[in-house]
Short mmCIF file of C-alpha atoms and ligand atoms in Angstrom, two decimals:
data_model
loop_
_atom_site.label_atom_id
_atom_site.label_comp_id
_atom_site.label_asym_id
_atom_site.label_seq_id
_atom_site.Cartn_x
_atom_site.Cartn_y
_atom_site.Cartn_z
CA MET Q 636 10.17 22.33 -3.52
CA THR Q 637 11.78 20.12 -0.95
CA SER Q 638 11.82 21.62 2.42
CA ALA Q 639 14.76 22.08 4.70
CA LEU Q 640 13.22 19.56 7.17
CA ALA Q 641 12.76 17.16 4.33
CA THR Q 642 16.40 17.55 3.37
CA TYR Q 643 17.44 17.15 7.02
CA PHE Q 644 15.30 13.99 7.34
CA ALA Q 645 16.68 12.54 4.33
CA ARG Q 646 20.37 12.99 5.61
CA LEU Q 647 19.30 11.49 9.07
CA HIS Q 648 17.69 8.51 7.31
CA THR Q 649 20.76 7.80 5.28
CA ALA Q 650 23.46 8.28 8.38
CA LEU Q 651 20.98 5.94 10.69
CA LEU Q 652 20.93 3.35 7.84
CA GLU Q 653 24.75 3.32 7.72
CA ALA Q 654 25.07 3.12 11.55
CA GLU Q 655 26.00 -0.02 13.07
CA ALA Q 656 23.13 -0.03 15.25
CA GLY Q 657 22.62 -3.60 16.54
CA GLY Q 658 19.56 -5.03 18.03
CA GLU Q 659 17.28 -7.91 16.98
CA VAL Q 660 14.00 -7.98 14.91
CA PRO Q 661 11.54 -10.12 16.83
CA GLU Q 662 10.25 -13.22 15.19
CA LEU Q 663 6.66 -11.71 15.71
CA ALA Q 664 7.48 -8.60 13.71
CA ARG Q 665 8.82 -10.66 10.93
CA LEU Q 666 5.32 -12.05 10.50
CA SER Q 667 4.12 -8.70 9.28
CA GLY Q 668 7.13 -8.21 7.06
CA ALA Q 669 9.43 -6.60 8.96
CA ARG Q 670 12.92 -6.36 7.37
CA ASP Q 671 16.45 -5.33 8.93
CA GLU Q 672 16.66 -2.18 6.38
CA HIS Q 673 13.07 -0.74 7.36
CA LEU Q 674 13.53 2.60 8.54
CA GLY Q 675 10.75 5.36 8.42
CA LEU Q 676 10.69 8.97 10.04
CA ALA Q 677 7.80 11.27 9.91
CA LEU Q 678 6.68 14.59 11.50
CA CYS Q 679 3.11 16.13 11.58
CA ASP Q 680 2.80 19.62 12.83
CA LEU Q 681 -0.33 21.08 14.08
CA ASP Q 682 -1.36 22.62 10.82
CA GLY Q 683 -1.18 19.17 9.36
CA ARG Q 684 1.96 19.48 7.49
CA ILE Q 685 3.61 15.99 7.10
CA THR Q 686 7.26 15.57 6.43
CA ALA Q 687 8.27 11.89 6.03
CA GLU Q 688 11.07 9.77 4.79
CA GLY Q 689 12.03 6.13 4.37
CA SER Q 690 9.85 3.11 4.59
CA ASP Q 691 6.08 3.39 4.71
CA HIS Q 692 5.83 -0.18 5.61
CA ALA Q 693 2.51 -0.97 7.51
CA PHE Q 694 3.43 -2.73 10.88
CA PRO Q 695 1.47 -3.59 14.10
CA VAL Q 696 0.81 -0.69 16.36
CA GLN Q 697 1.40 -3.04 19.29
CA SER Q 698 1.86 -1.22 22.82
CA ILE Q 699 1.41 2.28 21.11
CA SER Q 700 -2.36 1.33 21.12
CA LYS Q 701 -2.28 1.25 25.19
CA ALA Q 702 -1.83 5.10 25.25
CA PHE Q 703 -4.74 5.35 23.06
CA ALA Q 704 -6.94 3.06 24.83
CA TYR Q 705 -6.16 4.98 28.14
CA GLY Q 706 -7.29 8.21 26.35
CA ALA Q 707 -10.58 6.60 25.39
CA ALA Q 708 -11.19 5.08 28.98
CA ILE Q 709 -10.60 8.54 30.25
CA ASP Q 710 -13.24 10.24 28.05
CA LEU Q 711 -15.72 7.46 28.65
CA HIS Q 712 -15.33 7.26 32.43
CA GLY Q 713 -13.49 10.44 33.59
CA HIS Q 714 -9.96 10.94 34.99
CA ASP Q 715 -10.81 10.27 38.52
CA TYR Q 716 -12.60 6.94 37.91
CA VAL Q 717 -9.73 5.46 35.67
CA THR Q 718 -7.28 6.44 38.11
CA SER Q 719 -9.04 4.70 41.09
CA ILE Q 720 -8.57 1.50 38.99
CA VAL Q 721 -5.35 2.05 37.30
CA ASP Q 722 -2.40 4.07 38.83
CA GLU Q 723 -0.17 6.47 37.00
CA GLU Q 724 3.02 5.37 38.69
CA PRO Q 725 6.47 4.28 36.69
CA THR Q 726 7.13 0.52 37.56
CA GLY Q 727 10.85 0.25 36.65
CA GLU Q 728 9.72 -3.38 35.63
CA ASP Q 729 9.45 -5.43 32.58
CA PHE Q 730 6.12 -4.42 30.65
CA GLY Q 731 4.86 -8.05 31.08
CA ALA Q 732 5.58 -8.25 34.83
CA LEU Q 733 3.05 -9.96 37.04
CA SER Q 734 2.53 -6.98 39.30
CA LEU Q 735 -0.15 -5.26 41.18
CA ASP Q 736 0.23 -2.66 43.88
CA ARG Q 737 0.48 -4.88 47.22
CA VAL Q 738 -1.65 -2.36 49.13
CA THR Q 739 -4.20 -0.82 46.45
CA LYS Q 740 -4.30 -4.01 44.33
CA LYS Q 741 -4.00 -1.58 41.26
CA PRO Q 742 -1.83 -1.66 38.35
CA LYS Q 743 0.80 0.65 38.53
CA ASN Q 744 0.00 2.17 35.09
CA PRO Q 745 -1.87 1.95 31.78
CA LEU Q 746 1.21 1.41 29.80
CA VAL Q 747 2.38 -1.95 31.21
CA ASN Q 748 0.38 -5.03 30.30
CA ILE Q 749 -1.29 -5.52 33.30
CA GLY Q 750 -2.62 -1.93 33.30
CA ALA Q 751 -3.34 -2.01 29.61
CA ILE Q 752 -5.48 -5.08 29.98
CA ARG Q 753 -7.38 -3.55 32.93
CA THR Q 754 -7.93 -0.10 30.94
CA HIS Q 755 -9.12 -2.17 27.87
CA ALA Q 756 -11.89 -3.72 29.97
CA MET Q 757 -13.07 -0.26 30.57
CA LEU Q 758 -13.80 0.35 26.93
CA GLY Q 759 -17.24 -1.08 27.05
CA PRO Q 760 -19.48 -3.79 28.51
CA GLU Q 761 -18.97 -6.39 25.82
CA GLN Q 762 -15.94 -7.47 23.88
CA ALA Q 763 -17.28 -6.26 20.52
CA GLU Q 764 -17.93 -2.86 21.75
CA ARG Q 765 -14.34 -2.56 23.36
CA THR Q 766 -12.59 -3.67 20.27
CA GLU Q 767 -14.56 -1.54 18.10
CA ARG Q 768 -14.25 1.53 20.18
CA LEU Q 769 -10.40 1.21 20.47
CA ARG Q 770 -10.26 0.67 16.66
CA ALA Q 771 -12.28 3.83 16.24
CA VAL Q 772 -10.15 5.87 18.40
CA LEU Q 773 -7.02 4.57 16.49
CA GLU Q 774 -8.62 5.47 13.39
CA ALA Q 775 -9.81 8.88 14.33
CA ALA Q 776 -6.16 9.60 15.76
CA ALA Q 777 -4.77 8.50 12.45
CA GLY Q 778 -7.37 10.16 10.28
CA ARG Q 779 -7.94 7.10 8.13
CA PRO Q 780 -9.33 3.69 8.36
CA LEU Q 781 -6.79 1.11 9.61
CA GLU Q 782 -6.56 -2.70 8.86
CA LEU Q 783 -5.88 -5.52 11.33
CA HIS Q 784 -2.90 -7.88 10.78
CA GLU Q 785 -4.90 -11.18 11.37
CA GLU Q 786 -1.81 -13.37 11.53
CA THR Q 787 -0.25 -11.48 14.25
CA CYS Q 788 -3.43 -11.35 16.11
CA ARG Q 789 -3.59 -15.41 15.82
CA ARG Q 790 -0.08 -15.73 16.77
CA GLU Q 791 -0.23 -13.60 19.85
CA LEU Q 792 -3.56 -15.21 20.73
CA ALA Q 793 -2.20 -18.69 20.49
CA GLY Q 794 0.85 -17.54 23.06
CA SER Q 795 -1.09 -15.25 25.26
CA ASP Q 796 -0.45 -17.38 28.39
CA ARG Q 797 1.38 -14.34 30.12
CA ASN Q 798 -1.26 -11.85 29.10
CA LEU Q 799 -4.06 -14.28 30.44
CA ALA Q 800 -2.16 -14.85 33.77
CA LEU Q 801 -2.18 -10.83 34.08
CA ALA Q 802 -6.01 -10.97 33.44
CA HIS Q 803 -6.72 -13.65 35.87
CA MET Q 804 -4.56 -11.94 38.54
CA LEU Q 805 -6.70 -8.83 38.08
CA ARG Q 806 -9.97 -11.02 38.45
CA ALA Q 807 -8.35 -12.81 41.46
CA ALA Q 808 -7.57 -9.37 43.10
CA GLY Q 809 -11.21 -8.36 42.79
CA SER Q 810 -9.93 -5.42 40.25
CA MET Q 811 -11.67 -6.78 37.12
CA ASP Q 812 -15.15 -8.69 36.44
CA GLU Q 813 -14.83 -9.23 32.79
CA ASP Q 814 -14.22 -12.29 31.17
CA ALA Q 815 -10.10 -12.85 31.06
CA GLU Q 816 -10.16 -14.42 27.71
CA GLU Q 817 -12.41 -11.83 26.08
CA VAL Q 818 -10.40 -8.93 27.21
CA VAL Q 819 -7.15 -10.36 26.49
CA ALA Q 820 -8.38 -11.20 22.89
CA GLY Q 821 -9.59 -7.45 22.55
CA TYR Q 822 -6.36 -6.10 23.84
CA ILE Q 823 -4.32 -8.29 21.43
CA GLU Q 824 -6.56 -7.22 18.52
CA GLY Q 825 -5.98 -3.58 19.53
CA CYS Q 826 -2.02 -4.47 19.28
CA ALA Q 827 -2.21 -5.96 15.78
CA VAL Q 828 -3.90 -2.84 14.18
CA LEU Q 829 -1.58 -1.96 11.04
CA THR Q 830 -0.14 1.58 10.88
CA THR Q 831 2.75 3.30 8.92
CA VAL Q 832 5.05 5.57 10.44
CA THR Q 833 3.01 8.57 8.90
CA ASP Q 834 -0.06 7.47 10.72
CA LEU Q 835 1.83 7.42 14.00
CA ALA Q 836 3.19 10.89 13.30
CA VAL Q 837 -0.53 12.13 12.89
CA MET Q 838 -1.66 10.19 15.97
CA ALA Q 839 1.19 11.70 18.16
CA ALA Q 840 0.27 15.24 16.82
CA THR Q 841 -3.22 14.56 17.82
CA LEU Q 842 -1.75 14.31 21.36
CA ALA Q 843 0.20 17.19 20.97
CA SER Q 844 -2.69 19.43 19.91
CA GLY Q 845 -4.73 18.46 23.15
CA GLY Q 846 -6.81 15.96 21.37
CA THR Q 847 -7.63 17.30 18.06
CA ASN Q 848 -6.49 15.49 14.72
CA PRO Q 849 -4.70 18.19 12.79
CA LEU Q 850 -5.44 16.60 9.42
CA THR Q 851 -9.04 16.13 9.87
CA GLY Q 852 -10.05 18.53 12.58
CA GLU Q 853 -11.85 15.75 14.32
CA ARG Q 854 -11.71 16.13 18.21
CA VAL Q 855 -10.57 12.56 19.28
CA PHE Q 856 -9.81 13.20 22.86
CA SER Q 857 -10.75 15.77 25.45
CA ARG Q 858 -7.84 18.13 26.36
CA VAL Q 859 -7.86 16.37 29.91
CA ALA Q 860 -7.53 12.86 28.43
CA ALA Q 861 -4.77 13.91 25.86
CA ARG Q 862 -2.86 15.71 28.53
CA GLN Q 863 -3.23 12.65 30.99
CA VAL Q 864 -2.06 10.49 28.10
CA LEU Q 865 0.95 12.55 27.57
CA SER Q 866 1.71 12.63 31.27
CA VAL Q 867 1.96 8.87 31.71
CA MET Q 868 3.94 8.66 28.26
CA LEU Q 869 6.46 10.99 29.88
CA THR Q 870 7.03 8.83 33.00
CA CYS Q 871 6.09 5.26 31.80
CA GLY Q 872 6.19 5.12 28.01
CA MET Q 873 9.54 3.66 26.90
CA TYR Q 874 9.25 0.60 29.08
CA ASP Q 875 11.96 0.09 31.78
CA ASN Q 876 14.10 2.60 29.86
CA ALA Q 877 11.92 5.71 30.72
CA GLY Q 878 14.24 7.51 33.01
CA ASP Q 879 16.87 7.30 30.30
CA TRP Q 880 14.57 8.60 27.70
CA VAL Q 881 13.52 11.64 29.65
CA SER Q 882 17.14 12.32 30.22
CA ASP Q 883 18.31 12.09 26.71
CA VAL Q 884 15.09 12.90 24.59
CA GLY Q 885 12.71 14.82 26.96
CA LEU Q 886 9.61 14.23 25.24
CA PRO Q 887 6.59 12.15 26.16
CA ALA Q 888 6.70 8.97 23.89
CA LYS Q 889 5.64 5.48 23.65
CA SER Q 890 7.07 2.46 22.04
CA GLY Q 891 5.73 -0.76 20.42
CA VAL Q 892 7.44 -4.16 20.15
CA ALA Q 893 7.01 -3.79 16.24
CA GLY Q 894 9.63 -1.10 16.05
CA GLY Q 895 7.30 2.08 16.14
CA ILE Q 896 8.04 5.01 18.60
CA ILE Q 897 5.92 8.10 18.82
CA ALA Q 898 6.56 11.16 20.58
CA SER Q 899 4.93 14.51 21.00
CA LEU Q 900 6.13 18.01 21.69
CA PRO Q 901 2.91 19.66 23.09
CA SER Q 902 1.38 22.55 20.94
CA ARG Q 903 3.94 21.95 18.13
CA PHE Q 904 4.14 18.44 16.53
CA GLY Q 905 3.95 14.54 16.72
CA ILE Q 906 6.93 12.64 15.60
CA ALA Q 907 7.29 8.86 14.92
CA THR Q 908 9.88 6.70 13.83
CA TYR Q 909 9.86 3.02 12.43
CA ALA Q 910 12.85 0.62 12.79
CA PRO Q 911 12.30 -3.03 13.70
CA GLN Q 912 15.56 -3.83 15.67
CA LEU Q 913 14.89 -3.67 19.29
CA ASP Q 914 17.38 -3.34 22.14
CA GLN Q 915 17.08 -5.27 25.47
CA HIS Q 916 14.09 -3.15 26.89
CA GLY Q 917 12.11 -3.64 23.73
CA ASN Q 918 12.61 -0.10 22.07
CA SER Q 919 13.60 0.42 18.73
CA VAL Q 920 17.39 0.95 18.38
CA ARG Q 921 17.54 3.15 15.25
CA GLY Q 922 14.33 4.96 16.41
CA THR Q 923 16.02 5.84 19.61
CA LEU Q 924 19.07 7.07 18.02
CA ALA Q 925 16.82 9.21 15.55
CA PHE Q 926 14.98 10.92 18.54
CA GLU Q 927 18.34 11.56 20.47
CA ARG Q 928 19.65 13.25 17.38
CA MET Q 929 16.54 15.12 16.52
CA SER Q 930 15.88 16.15 20.26
CA GLU Q 931 19.51 17.62 20.32
CA ASP Q 932 19.39 19.21 16.93
CA PHE Q 933 16.25 21.29 17.32
CA SER Q 934 16.30 21.77 21.22
CA MET Q 935 12.97 19.64 21.60
CA HIS Q 936 13.78 18.55 25.22
CA LEU Q 937 10.79 19.65 27.14
CA LEU Q 938 13.10 20.72 30.30
CA ASP Q 939 15.83 22.54 27.97
CA GLY Q 940 14.91 26.13 29.36
CA GLN Q 941 14.18 27.32 25.76
CA GLU Q 942 11.78 26.83 23.16
CA ALA Q 943 12.15 24.24 20.53
CA ALA Q 944 13.70 25.54 17.35
CA ASP Q 945 11.64 26.42 14.23
CA LEU Q 946 12.22 23.26 12.51
CA ASP Q 947 12.65 24.53 8.95
CA ARG Q 948 14.98 27.42 9.94
CA ARG Q 949 17.15 25.21 12.08
CA ALA Q 950 17.09 22.38 9.59
CA ALA Q 951 18.49 24.90 7.11
CA GLU Q 952 21.17 26.00 9.31
CA LEU Q 953 22.17 22.39 10.11
CA THR Q 954 22.30 21.54 6.46
CA GLU Q 955 24.32 24.70 5.66
CA ILE Q 956 26.97 24.07 8.22
CA GLY Q 957 26.98 20.39 7.34
CA THR Q 958 26.48 19.06 10.97
CA ALA Q 959 22.90 17.59 10.45
CA ILE Q 960 24.38 14.15 11.73
N1 LIG A 996 0.90 -7.47 22.13
C1 LIG A 996 2.07 -7.32 22.96
C2 LIG A 996 1.98 -7.96 24.12
O1 LIG A 996 0.93 -7.90 24.87
C3 LIG A 996 2.47 -5.88 22.86
C4 LIG A 996 3.89 -5.62 23.55
C5 LIG A 996 4.27 -4.21 23.24
O2 LIG A 996 4.42 -3.76 22.24
O3 LIG A 996 4.86 -3.94 24.24
O4 LIG A 996 2.88 -8.62 24.85
#
């Protein structure tokens, strides 16, 4: 039997596809087959129940991998050490900004490229170990093996001047000893891992549960790491639109330039959307609309002063009164 939530998702999906959302699909995303009509929605609760609607196209995880690399670095080295190297402050700047704190020489946070590159370098002494560790964490969080999109990886490597500049900046500031080219290659490989919207919902649910994958029962992150990942997602996860996102949606979230967004409601569920048209900040236009709608409909905002609604009960009410969208 179709659940009330599945019916709600189906209606939301139709309404979003009909909406004149605007935005552009980046050329890089077209490489892995992104199409304008792609739209996927998925939710995974902490019992591992998945509700999904729309496209199950596999697309590169891109920047969403930064959050998982950060969690892995914390579990490897401890939160204090990681914070002594990469700060946890919002930047308000473009994600590729050439920026280190003037006094501390630290990247501002692990979700802008310079912080993500430095975090990636913490994942092991050798390039192979770093990339394997990140892939293993992404797979454990998704609960299944994930493939690499080789062409995206090759194309990004060929155009990696800016990321290389960031890595060299880190080395010049005395913040990083590892080889700049190797670290950037590993970081880019992590971005080119293919995920579906359902994978991303499970990954978000892994964070929402305090680090345990609700499908497999595997502990992927310690509670401290999961909480810290969600903390920086809340303040820095949506590029330079993080403030608006917290006001309008109110959930810790991370987006990627291939069109994915993950968000977690701690102790309840993970949600993901996939729609490749991006706004000027690099966030998915339809994904943002979907989250604004869901947050409002189910009172998901963390600062709402009331608990988020029971999903099926509320979805049934919304369907009944005909105001789902
Ligand atoms: N691979 C991309 C880069 O490093 C990731 C960008 C993103 O999703 O924000 O530029």
